[in-house]
Amino acid sequence: MKRNHWLLAVALPLLLLAGCGAKEQDLGAGAPTPTPEVQIEEPQTQVLRSTDSRSYYTQNIRYDLETMTARAWRPELPRGYQITGEGPVSDGQALYFVLTRPGESASEALARMPLEDGAVQILYECREHEQIGIAYTDGAGEYCKRPILLRSGERRCFLVHQWTEEDGNSTWLYAWDPASGSCEPVKRLGSHLRFWGEYQGRAVLEDSWEPEAGLFQLDAETGELAVLLSGENAEAADLFLGPPLLIRGKFVCAESYAADSADGKNQVNCLNLETGDIKQLASSEEGEPLVRIQDIWDGKLRVRDTEGDVWYVDCATGRRVENVLADENGMLLHIRAQIGEYYLIDVGSDRWTKQLWINEKGEPVYSYAPQNRLALIAKEDYWAGRPDYRIFKQEGEAAE
């Protein structure tokens, strides 16, 4: 069934279980069999995520993996600041998120909130013409951006984008040292570098401006950049330097617009960083809906067309993936994040959320939409289409 896309809205949740991610319909199936207790190990990566070994975080909700409950987290912020729409990332000891201070001289700041005492500390406050590096991460895909934080021993590193009339654009690597409590610039990385994912546990940055154009792997310990793809590989550079990217595991996927394509079609291509192989995973015929990339899970690319159809393609083989877990209307259930051998997914419920819409005249309009809930499922069950998942309960809610 085709899904109608709604306008951007400000949601006014009636319940606490709100967060980033696509909205999916109820499975319409019977109560699933609970999965076994989850044992999670921390991933060996420099890139912090929206999950740690105990929890998953949205803008204002913590999902506890030990108790399978959801509870609000509402930090007390410094005067004049507010949390942006982006959710936090976690290192297991603290949450890191971006604050904004509205006004004529609007500014950003990077904040840290220890999980134990909840006191918010501002690590870095942007000066004029500066911005904290943020990106679409995890399964938030098109919906929620989070700050880019990297582990470097005990230090936490982040990107700061700067621009001035005298020096132009530049991207700096900064580090916060918990021992001294100070933030210091580590290294100027380049002119137009942006985060697009990670490879072998390290952040991957793209510079789309000539002559430095390329994909680079960043070592947060040293600030050194290793070249993954440069203009010397003309075929790959033409496809993967410039367009919006997804970089997960060993795969780099990108869209090519019809105007830039040799055959006039909108295409999705994938590069295997280990072998150098390039495969075309999807293509739109003339007059057909355009194809957009969403995320990569275990080597499988989630794509959708502009009419709302969603499917997965195997990045290695180029074949469509069948039997994926879907709702009663055939829409694939959205993956929020991966935790070990499990996925966090959106599932339907009989609850409703009140939403505020702004119509074409700028007038507020209220409506109601189904309120999804978050669930935990083994990866093998998701790909086999088995609804064997556990739903997170609101804290204090009786078990079903």
PDB file of N, CA and C in Angstrom, residues 189-282:
ATOM      1  N   LEU A 189      41.356  20.111  10.079  1.00  0.00           N
ATOM      2  CA  LEU A 189      41.248  18.934   9.225  1.00  0.00           C
ATOM      3  C   LEU A 189      41.136  19.272   7.744  1.00  0.00           C
ATOM      4  N   GLY A 190      40.468  20.343   7.409  1.00  0.00           N
ATOM      5  CA  GLY A 190      40.272  20.690   6.007  1.00  0.00           C
ATOM      6  C   GLY A 190      39.285  21.828   5.874  1.00  0.00           C
ATOM      7  N   SER A 191      38.816  22.054   4.653  1.00  0.00           N
ATOM      8  CA  SER A 191      37.977  23.225   4.406  1.00  0.00           C
ATOM      9  C   SER A 191      36.485  22.932   4.454  1.00  0.00           C
ATOM     10  N   HIS A 192      36.033  21.833   3.855  1.00  0.00           N
ATOM     11  CA  HIS A 192      34.597  21.560   3.762  1.00  0.00           C
ATOM     12  C   HIS A 192      34.293  20.120   4.168  1.00  0.00           C
ATOM     13  N   LEU A 193      34.880  19.656   5.260  1.00  0.00           N
ATOM     14  CA  LEU A 193      34.705  18.268   5.684  1.00  0.00           C
ATOM     15  C   LEU A 193      33.402  18.080   6.442  1.00  0.00           C
ATOM     16  N   ARG A 194      32.697  16.995   6.117  1.00  0.00           N
ATOM     17  CA  ARG A 194      31.462  16.644   6.798  1.00  0.00           C
ATOM     18  C   ARG A 194      31.458  15.155   7.124  1.00  0.00           C
ATOM     19  N   PHE A 195      30.822  14.809   8.243  1.00  0.00           N
ATOM     20  CA  PHE A 195      30.725  13.415   8.689  1.00  0.00           C
ATOM     21  C   PHE A 195      29.621  12.696   7.920  1.00  0.00           C
ATOM     22  N   TRP A 196      29.935  11.469   7.428  1.00  0.00           N
ATOM     23  CA  TRP A 196      28.921  10.693   6.714  1.00  0.00           C
ATOM     24  C   TRP A 196      28.770   9.273   7.237  1.00  0.00           C
ATOM     25  N   GLY A 197      29.597   8.883   8.206  1.00  0.00           N
ATOM     26  CA  GLY A 197      29.480   7.526   8.737  1.00  0.00           C
ATOM     27  C   GLY A 197      30.785   7.075   9.350  1.00  0.00           C
ATOM     28  N   GLU A 198      30.942   5.751   9.483  1.00  0.00           N
ATOM     29  CA  GLU A 198      32.161   5.222  10.065  1.00  0.00           C
ATOM     30  C   GLU A 198      32.592   3.963   9.334  1.00  0.00           C
ATOM     31  N   TYR A 199      33.880   3.686   9.407  1.00  0.00           N
ATOM     32  CA  TYR A 199      34.476   2.506   8.786  1.00  0.00           C
ATOM     33  C   TYR A 199      35.576   2.002   9.700  1.00  0.00           C
ATOM     34  N   GLN A 200      35.524   0.710  10.031  1.00  0.00           N
ATOM     35  CA  GLN A 200      36.492   0.083  10.921  1.00  0.00           C
ATOM     36  C   GLN A 200      36.589   0.819  12.257  1.00  0.00           C
ATOM     37  N   GLY A 201      35.443   1.312  12.753  1.00  0.00           N
ATOM     38  CA  GLY A 201      35.386   1.946  14.057  1.00  0.00           C
ATOM     39  C   GLY A 201      35.820   3.391  14.091  1.00  0.00           C
ATOM     40  N   ARG A 202      36.108   3.983  12.930  1.00  0.00           N
ATOM     41  CA  ARG A 202      36.539   5.376  12.886  1.00  0.00           C
ATOM     42  C   ARG A 202      35.608   6.195  12.000  1.00  0.00           C
ATOM     43  N   ALA A 203      35.532   7.482  12.314  1.00  0.00           N
ATOM     44  CA  ALA A 203      34.653   8.371  11.557  1.00  0.00           C
ATOM     45  C   ALA A 203      35.148   8.525  10.128  1.00  0.00           C
ATOM     46  N   VAL A 204      34.206   8.623   9.186  1.00  0.00           N
ATOM     47  CA  VAL A 204      34.530   8.894   7.782  1.00  0.00           C
ATOM     48  C   VAL A 204      33.995  10.275   7.421  1.00  0.00           C
ATOM     49  N   LEU A 205      34.879  11.121   6.928  1.00  0.00           N
ATOM     50  CA  LEU A 205      34.537  12.483   6.550  1.00  0.00           C
ATOM     51  C   LEU A 205      34.679  12.630   5.038  1.00  0.00           C
ATOM     52  N   GLU A 206      33.845  13.490   4.473  1.00  0.00           N
ATOM     53  CA  GLU A 206      33.932  13.764   3.039  1.00  0.00           C
ATOM     54  C   GLU A 206      34.253  15.231   2.818  1.00  0.00           C
ATOM     55  N   ASP A 207      35.171  15.482   1.898  1.00  0.00           N
ATOM     56  CA  ASP A 207      35.427  16.832   1.403  1.00  0.00           C
ATOM     57  C   ASP A 207      35.011  16.827  -0.065  1.00  0.00           C
ATOM     58  N   SER A 208      33.974  17.586  -0.384  1.00  0.00           N
ATOM     59  CA  SER A 208      33.423  17.563  -1.739  1.00  0.00           C
ATOM     60  C   SER A 208      33.991  18.668  -2.627  1.00  0.00           C
ATOM     61  N   TRP A 209      34.930  19.449  -2.092  1.00  0.00           N
ATOM     62  CA  TRP A 209      35.481  20.570  -2.849  1.00  0.00           C
ATOM     63  C   TRP A 209      36.825  20.207  -3.457  1.00  0.00           C
ATOM     64  N   GLU A 210      36.969  20.520  -4.723  1.00  0.00           N
ATOM     65  CA  GLU A 210      38.249  20.304  -5.389  1.00  0.00           C
ATOM     66  C   GLU A 210      39.259  21.341  -4.899  1.00  0.00           C
ATOM     67  N   PRO A 211      40.571  21.038  -4.894  1.00  0.00           N
ATOM     68  CA  PRO A 211      41.169  19.774  -5.343  1.00  0.00           C
ATOM     69  C   PRO A 211      41.298  18.736  -4.233  1.00  0.00           C
ATOM     70  N   GLU A 212      40.778  19.059  -3.016  1.00  0.00           N
ATOM     71  CA  GLU A 212      40.933  18.134  -1.888  1.00  0.00           C
ATOM     72  C   GLU A 212      39.856  17.068  -1.831  1.00  0.00           C
ATOM     73  N   ALA A 213      38.946  17.022  -2.787  1.00  0.00           N
ATOM     74  CA  ALA A 213      37.786  16.137  -2.716  1.00  0.00           C
ATOM     75  C   ALA A 213      38.189  14.692  -2.424  1.00  0.00           C
ATOM     76  N   GLY A 214      37.453  14.063  -1.489  1.00  0.00           N
ATOM     77  CA  GLY A 214      37.728  12.678  -1.163  1.00  0.00           C
ATOM     78  C   GLY A 214      36.968  12.225   0.056  1.00  0.00           C
ATOM     79  N   LEU A 215      37.048  10.926   0.320  1.00  0.00           N
ATOM     80  CA  LEU A 215      36.547  10.342   1.569  1.00  0.00           C
ATOM     81  C   LEU A 215      37.746  10.021   2.429  1.00  0.00           C
ATOM     82  N   PHE A 216      37.664  10.391   3.721  1.00  0.00           N
ATOM     83  CA  PHE A 216      38.804  10.243   4.608  1.00  0.00           C
ATOM     84  C   PHE A 216      38.383   9.589   5.918  1.00  0.00           C
ATOM     85  N   GLN A 217      39.219   8.682   6.404  1.00  0.00           N
ATOM     86  CA  GLN A 217      38.996   8.027   7.689  1.00  0.00           C
ATOM     87  C   GLN A 217      39.776   8.800   8.754  1.00  0.00           C
ATOM     88  N   LEU A 218      39.062   9.258   9.794  1.00  0.00           N
ATOM     89  CA  LEU A 218      39.668  10.098  10.821  1.00  0.00           C
ATOM     90  C   LEU A 218      40.063   9.278  12.039  1.00  0.00           C
ATOM     91  N   ASP A 219      41.308   9.381  12.453  1.00  0.00           N
ATOM     92  CA  ASP A 219      41.770   8.786  13.695  1.00  0.00           C
ATOM     93  C   ASP A 219      41.679   9.852  14.782  1.00  0.00           C
ATOM     94  N   ALA A 220      40.730   9.677  15.723  1.00  0.00           N
ATOM     95  CA  ALA A 220      40.521  10.688  16.759  1.00  0.00           C
ATOM     96  C   ALA A 220      41.715  10.794  17.709  1.00  0.00           C
ATOM     97  N   GLU A 221      42.531   9.736  17.797  1.00  0.00           N
ATOM     98  CA  GLU A 221      43.691   9.771  18.685  1.00  0.00           C
ATOM     99  C   GLU A 221      44.730  10.765  18.191  1.00  0.00           C
ATOM    100  N   THR A 222      44.947  10.798  16.873  1.00  0.00           N
ATOM    101  CA  THR A 222      46.024  11.607  16.309  1.00  0.00           C
ATOM    102  C   THR A 222      45.540  12.780  15.465  1.00  0.00           C
ATOM    103  N   GLY A 223      44.279  12.736  15.025  1.00  0.00           N
ATOM    104  CA  GLY A 223      43.784  13.751  14.120  1.00  0.00           C
ATOM    105  C   GLY A 223      44.196  13.514  12.683  1.00  0.00           C
ATOM    106  N   GLU A 224      44.842  12.367  12.406  1.00  0.00           N
ATOM    107  CA  GLU A 224      45.294  12.068  11.050  1.00  0.00           C
ATOM    108  C   GLU A 224      44.135  11.586  10.190  1.00  0.00           C
ATOM    109  N   LEU A 225      44.177  11.937   8.895  1.00  0.00           N
ATOM    110  CA  LEU A 225      43.178  11.522   7.924  1.00  0.00           C
ATOM    111  C   LEU A 225      43.795  10.538   6.938  1.00  0.00           C
ATOM    112  N   ALA A 226      43.171   9.366   6.809  1.00  0.00           N
ATOM    113  CA  ALA A 226      43.611   8.372   5.834  1.00  0.00           C
ATOM    114  C   ALA A 226      42.655   8.389   4.651  1.00  0.00           C
ATOM    115  N   VAL A 227      43.195   8.412   3.435  1.00  0.00           N
ATOM    116  CA  VAL A 227      42.375   8.504   2.227  1.00  0.00           C
ATOM    117  C   VAL A 227      41.699   7.168   1.943  1.00  0.00           C
ATOM    118  N   LEU A 228      40.370   7.173   1.849  1.00  0.00           N
ATOM    119  CA  LEU A 228      39.608   5.993   1.432  1.00  0.00           C
ATOM    120  C   LEU A 228      39.241   6.063  -0.042  1.00  0.00           C
ATOM    121  N   LEU A 229      38.979   7.272  -0.524  1.00  0.00           N
ATOM    122  CA  LEU A 229      38.601   7.458  -1.926  1.00  0.00           C
ATOM    123  C   LEU A 229      39.029   8.857  -2.346  1.00  0.00           C
ATOM    124  N   SER A 230      39.686   8.942  -3.499  1.00  0.00           N
ATOM    125  CA  SER A 230      40.118  10.241  -4.018  1.00  0.00           C
ATOM    126  C   SER A 230      39.729  10.367  -5.480  1.00  0.00           C
ATOM    127  N   GLY A 231      40.000  11.528  -6.050  1.00  0.00           N
ATOM    128  CA  GLY A 231      39.695  11.770  -7.444  1.00  0.00           C
ATOM    129  C   GLY A 231      40.501  10.927  -8.399  1.00  0.00           C
ATOM    130  N   GLU A 232      41.553  10.249  -7.905  1.00  0.00           N
ATOM    131  CA  GLU A 232      42.346   9.378  -8.768  1.00  0.00           C
ATOM    132  C   GLU A 232      41.530   8.194  -9.265  1.00  0.00           C
ATOM    133  N   ASN A 233      40.537   7.765  -8.481  1.00  0.00           N
ATOM    134  CA  ASN A 233      39.601   6.725  -8.919  1.00  0.00           C
ATOM    135  C   ASN A 233      38.417   7.438  -9.553  1.00  0.00           C
ATOM    136  N   ALA A 234      38.536   7.732 -10.844  1.00  0.00           N
ATOM    137  CA  ALA A 234      37.576   8.610 -11.521  1.00  0.00           C
ATOM    138  C   ALA A 234      36.149   8.071 -11.476  1.00  0.00           C
ATOM    139  N   GLU A 235      35.975   6.756 -11.713  1.00  0.00           N
ATOM    140  CA  GLU A 235      34.625   6.182 -11.756  1.00  0.00           C
ATOM    141  C   GLU A 235      33.945   6.296 -10.394  1.00  0.00           C
ATOM    142  N   ALA A 236      34.645   5.886  -9.339  1.00  0.00           N
ATOM    143  CA  ALA A 236      34.051   5.924  -8.008  1.00  0.00           C
ATOM    144  C   ALA A 236      33.871   7.365  -7.527  1.00  0.00           C
ATOM    145  N   ALA A 237      34.850   8.234  -7.823  1.00  0.00           N
ATOM    146  CA  ALA A 237      34.748   9.627  -7.384  1.00  0.00           C
ATOM    147  C   ALA A 237      33.541  10.306  -8.011  1.00  0.00           C
ATOM    148  N   ASP A 238      33.257   9.996  -9.249  1.00  0.00           N
ATOM    149  CA  ASP A 238      32.124  10.608  -9.935  1.00  0.00           C
ATOM    150  C   ASP A 238      30.804  10.214  -9.288  1.00  0.00           C
ATOM    151  N   LEU A 239      30.731   8.989  -8.755  1.00  0.00           N
ATOM    152  CA  LEU A 239      29.487   8.492  -8.168  1.00  0.00           C
ATOM    153  C   LEU A 239      29.347   8.835  -6.690  1.00  0.00           C
ATOM    154  N   PHE A 240      30.472   8.897  -5.956  1.00  0.00           N
ATOM    155  CA  PHE A 240      30.384   8.939  -4.495  1.00  0.00           C
ATOM    156  C   PHE A 240      30.948  10.207  -3.856  1.00  0.00           C
ATOM    157  N   LEU A 241      31.533  11.091  -4.614  1.00  0.00           N
ATOM    158  CA  LEU A 241      32.007  12.353  -4.054  1.00  0.00           C
ATOM    159  C   LEU A 241      31.063  13.464  -4.480  1.00  0.00           C
ATOM    160  N   GLY A 242      30.327  13.977  -3.538  1.00  0.00           N
ATOM    161  CA  GLY A 242      29.381  15.058  -3.842  1.00  0.00           C
ATOM    162  C   GLY A 242      27.963  14.759  -3.437  1.00  0.00           C
ATOM    163  N   PRO A 243      27.371  13.612  -3.894  1.00  0.00           N
ATOM    164  CA  PRO A 243      25.974  13.334  -3.527  1.00  0.00           C
ATOM    165  C   PRO A 243      25.849  12.973  -2.053  1.00  0.00           C
ATOM    166  N   PRO A 244      24.615  13.013  -1.505  1.00  0.00           N
ATOM    167  CA  PRO A 244      24.383  12.523  -0.137  1.00  0.00           C
ATOM    168  C   PRO A 244      24.797  11.064  -0.017  1.00  0.00           C
ATOM    169  N   LEU A 245      25.457  10.730   1.092  1.00  0.00           N
ATOM    170  CA  LEU A 245      26.030   9.402   1.270  1.00  0.00           C
ATOM    171  C   LEU A 245      25.451   8.685   2.472  1.00  0.00           C
ATOM    172  N   LEU A 246      25.638   7.382   2.504  1.00  0.00           N
ATOM    173  CA  LEU A 246      25.474   6.552   3.692  1.00  0.00           C
ATOM    174  C   LEU A 246      26.709   5.682   3.778  1.00  0.00           C
ATOM    175  N   ILE A 247      27.367   5.661   4.928  1.00  0.00           N
ATOM    176  CA  ILE A 247      28.558   4.847   5.108  1.00  0.00           C
ATOM    177  C   ILE A 247      28.365   4.021   6.370  1.00  0.00           C
ATOM    178  N   ARG A 248      28.211   2.713   6.211  1.00  0.00           N
ATOM    179  CA  ARG A 248      28.040   1.797   7.330  1.00  0.00           C
ATOM    180  C   ARG A 248      28.821   0.527   7.008  1.00  0.00           C
ATOM    181  N   GLY A 249      29.522  -0.005   8.006  1.00  0.00           N
ATOM    182  CA  GLY A 249      30.296  -1.212   7.767  1.00  0.00           C
ATOM    183  C   GLY A 249      31.327  -0.951   6.688  1.00  0.00           C
ATOM    184  N   LYS A 250      31.332  -1.790   5.651  1.00  0.00           N
ATOM    185  CA  LYS A 250      32.298  -1.621   4.561  1.00  0.00           C
ATOM    186  C   LYS A 250      31.677  -1.012   3.314  1.00  0.00           C
ATOM    187  N   PHE A 251      30.433  -0.522   3.410  1.00  0.00           N
ATOM    188  CA  PHE A 251      29.727  -0.045   2.231  1.00  0.00           C
ATOM    189  C   PHE A 251      29.500   1.464   2.253  1.00  0.00           C
ATOM    190  N   VAL A 252      29.649   2.064   1.086  1.00  0.00           N
ATOM    191  CA  VAL A 252      29.319   3.470   0.852  1.00  0.00           C
ATOM    192  C   VAL A 252      28.236   3.504  -0.218  1.00  0.00           C
ATOM    193  N   CYS A 253      27.071   4.049   0.103  1.00  0.00           N
ATOM    194  CA  CYS A 253      25.973   4.134  -0.859  1.00  0.00           C
ATOM    195  C   CYS A 253      25.622   5.592  -1.118  1.00  0.00           C
ATOM    196  N   ALA A 254      25.239   5.887  -2.360  1.00  0.00           N
ATOM    197  CA  ALA A 254      24.942   7.267  -2.743  1.00  0.00           C
ATOM    198  C   ALA A 254      23.864   7.298  -3.810  1.00  0.00           C
ATOM    199  N   GLU A 255      23.109   8.392  -3.797  1.00  0.00           N
ATOM    200  CA  GLU A 255      22.129   8.651  -4.851  1.00  0.00           C
ATOM    201  C   GLU A 255      22.790   9.459  -5.957  1.00  0.00           C
ATOM    202  N   SER A 256      22.372   9.240  -7.179  1.00  0.00           N
ATOM    203  CA  SER A 256      22.761  10.118  -8.277  1.00  0.00           C
ATOM    204  C   SER A 256      21.488  10.685  -8.882  1.00  0.00           C
ATOM    205  N   TYR A 257      21.454  11.984  -9.068  1.00  0.00           N
ATOM    206  CA  TYR A 257      20.267  12.625  -9.608  1.00  0.00           C
ATOM    207  C   TYR A 257      20.190  12.413 -11.112  1.00  0.00           C
ATOM    208  N   ALA A 258      18.966  12.413 -11.628  1.00  0.00           N
ATOM    209  CA  ALA A 258      18.761  12.147 -13.052  1.00  0.00           C
ATOM    210  C   ALA A 258      19.569  13.092 -13.923  1.00  0.00           C
ATOM    211  N   ALA A 259      19.657  14.356 -13.513  1.00  0.00           N
ATOM    212  CA  ALA A 259      20.365  15.339 -14.328  1.00  0.00           C
ATOM    213  C   ALA A 259      21.856  15.033 -14.395  1.00  0.00           C
ATOM    214  N   ASP A 260      22.389  14.315 -13.378  1.00  0.00           N
ATOM    215  CA  ASP A 260      23.808  14.006 -13.349  1.00  0.00           C
ATOM    216  C   ASP A 260      24.131  12.629 -13.907  1.00  0.00           C
ATOM    217  N   SER A 261      23.107  11.856 -14.220  1.00  0.00           N
ATOM    218  CA  SER A 261      23.303  10.487 -14.671  1.00  0.00           C
ATOM    219  C   SER A 261      23.439  10.425 -16.188  1.00  0.00           C
ATOM    220  N   ALA A 262      24.294   9.501 -16.638  1.00  0.00           N
ATOM    221  CA  ALA A 262      24.543   9.383 -18.078  1.00  0.00           C
ATOM    222  C   ALA A 262      23.290   8.967 -18.845  1.00  0.00           C
ATOM    223  N   ASP A 263      22.433   8.140 -18.217  1.00  0.00           N
ATOM    224  CA  ASP A 263      21.220   7.687 -18.905  1.00  0.00           C
ATOM    225  C   ASP A 263      19.984   8.471 -18.487  1.00  0.00           C
ATOM    226  N   GLY A 264      20.169   9.543 -17.691  1.00  0.00           N
ATOM    227  CA  GLY A 264      19.039  10.376 -17.309  1.00  0.00           C
ATOM    228  C   GLY A 264      18.144   9.769 -16.256  1.00  0.00           C
ATOM    229  N   LYS A 265      18.617   8.741 -15.553  1.00  0.00           N
ATOM    230  CA  LYS A 265      17.820   8.083 -14.524  1.00  0.00           C
ATOM    231  C   LYS A 265      18.372   8.405 -13.142  1.00  0.00           C
ATOM    232  N   ASN A 266      17.486   8.420 -12.171  1.00  0.00           N
ATOM    233  CA  ASN A 266      17.892   8.521 -10.777  1.00  0.00           C
ATOM    234  C   ASN A 266      18.382   7.144 -10.331  1.00  0.00           C
ATOM    235  N   GLN A 267      19.613   7.063  -9.794  1.00  0.00           N
ATOM    236  CA  GLN A 267      20.200   5.785  -9.437  1.00  0.00           C
ATOM    237  C   GLN A 267      20.700   5.778  -8.005  1.00  0.00           C
ATOM    238  N   VAL A 268      20.817   4.568  -7.462  1.00  0.00           N
ATOM    239  CA  VAL A 268      21.472   4.353  -6.178  1.00  0.00           C
ATOM    240  C   VAL A 268      22.596   3.360  -6.418  1.00  0.00           C
ATOM    241  N   ASN A 269      23.821   3.760  -6.056  1.00  0.00           N
ATOM    242  CA  ASN A 269      24.994   2.919  -6.248  1.00  0.00           C
ATOM    243  C   ASN A 269      25.679   2.658  -4.923  1.00  0.00           C
ATOM    244  N   CYS A 270      26.444   1.562  -4.871  1.00  0.00           N
ATOM    245  CA  CYS A 270      27.100   1.155  -3.639  1.00  0.00           C
ATOM    246  C   CYS A 270      28.538   0.744  -3.929  1.00  0.00           C
ATOM    247  N   LEU A 271      29.462   1.233  -3.094  1.00  0.00           N
ATOM    248  CA  LEU A 271      30.885   0.923  -3.202  1.00  0.00           C
ATOM    249  C   LEU A 271      31.301   0.063  -2.026  1.00  0.00           C
ATOM    250  N   ASN A 272      31.959  -1.058  -2.308  1.00  0.00           N
ATOM    251  CA  ASN A 272      32.542  -1.911  -1.277  1.00  0.00           C
ATOM    252  C   ASN A 272      33.959  -1.410  -1.017  1.00  0.00           C
ATOM    253  N   LEU A 273      34.214  -0.847   0.171  1.00  0.00           N
ATOM    254  CA  LEU A 273      35.514  -0.257   0.470  1.00  0.00           C
ATOM    255  C   LEU A 273      36.616  -1.300   0.542  1.00  0.00           C
ATOM    256  N   GLU A 274      36.278  -2.553   0.801  1.00  0.00           N
ATOM    257  CA  GLU A 274      37.304  -3.586   0.915  1.00  0.00           C
ATOM    258  C   GLU A 274      37.717  -4.141  -0.436  1.00  0.00           C
ATOM    259  N   THR A 275      36.773  -4.255  -1.362  1.00  0.00           N
ATOM    260  CA  THR A 275      37.085  -4.846  -2.667  1.00  0.00           C
ATOM    261  C   THR A 275      37.155  -3.820  -3.787  1.00  0.00           C
ATOM    262  N   GLY A 276      36.541  -2.643  -3.580  1.00  0.00           N
ATOM    263  CA  GLY A 276      36.489  -1.639  -4.637  1.00  0.00           C
ATOM    264  C   GLY A 276      35.365  -1.863  -5.625  1.00  0.00           C
ATOM    265  N   ASP A 277      34.565  -2.932  -5.438  1.00  0.00           N
ATOM    266  CA  ASP A 277      33.454  -3.226  -6.352  1.00  0.00           C
ATOM    267  C   ASP A 277      32.354  -2.179  -6.223  1.00  0.00           C
ATOM    268  N   ILE A 278      31.728  -1.849  -7.354  1.00  0.00           N
ATOM    269  CA  ILE A 278      30.613  -0.906  -7.390  1.00  0.00           C
ATOM    270  C   ILE A 278      29.398  -1.617  -7.979  1.00  0.00           C
ATOM    271  N   LYS A 279      28.262  -1.513  -7.294  1.00  0.00           N
ATOM    272  CA  LYS A 279      27.028  -2.119  -7.796  1.00  0.00           C
ATOM    273  C   LYS A 279      25.927  -1.068  -7.836  1.00  0.00           C
ATOM    274  N   GLN A 280      25.103  -1.149  -8.881  1.00  0.00           N
ATOM    275  CA  GLN A 280      23.899  -0.321  -8.942  1.00  0.00           C
ATOM    276  C   GLN A 280      22.787  -1.073  -8.235  1.00  0.00           C
ATOM    277  N   LEU A 281      22.221  -0.472  -7.181  1.00  0.00           N
ATOM    278  CA  LEU A 281      21.234  -1.153  -6.357  1.00  0.00           C
ATOM    279  C   LEU A 281      19.799  -0.800  -6.716  1.00  0.00           C
ATOM    280  N   ALA A 282      19.585   0.350  -7.301  1.00  0.00           N
ATOM    281  CA  ALA A 282      18.227   0.766  -7.671  1.00  0.00           C
ATOM    282  C   ALA A 282      18.321   1.823  -8.752  1.00  0.00           C
TER     283      ALA A 282
END
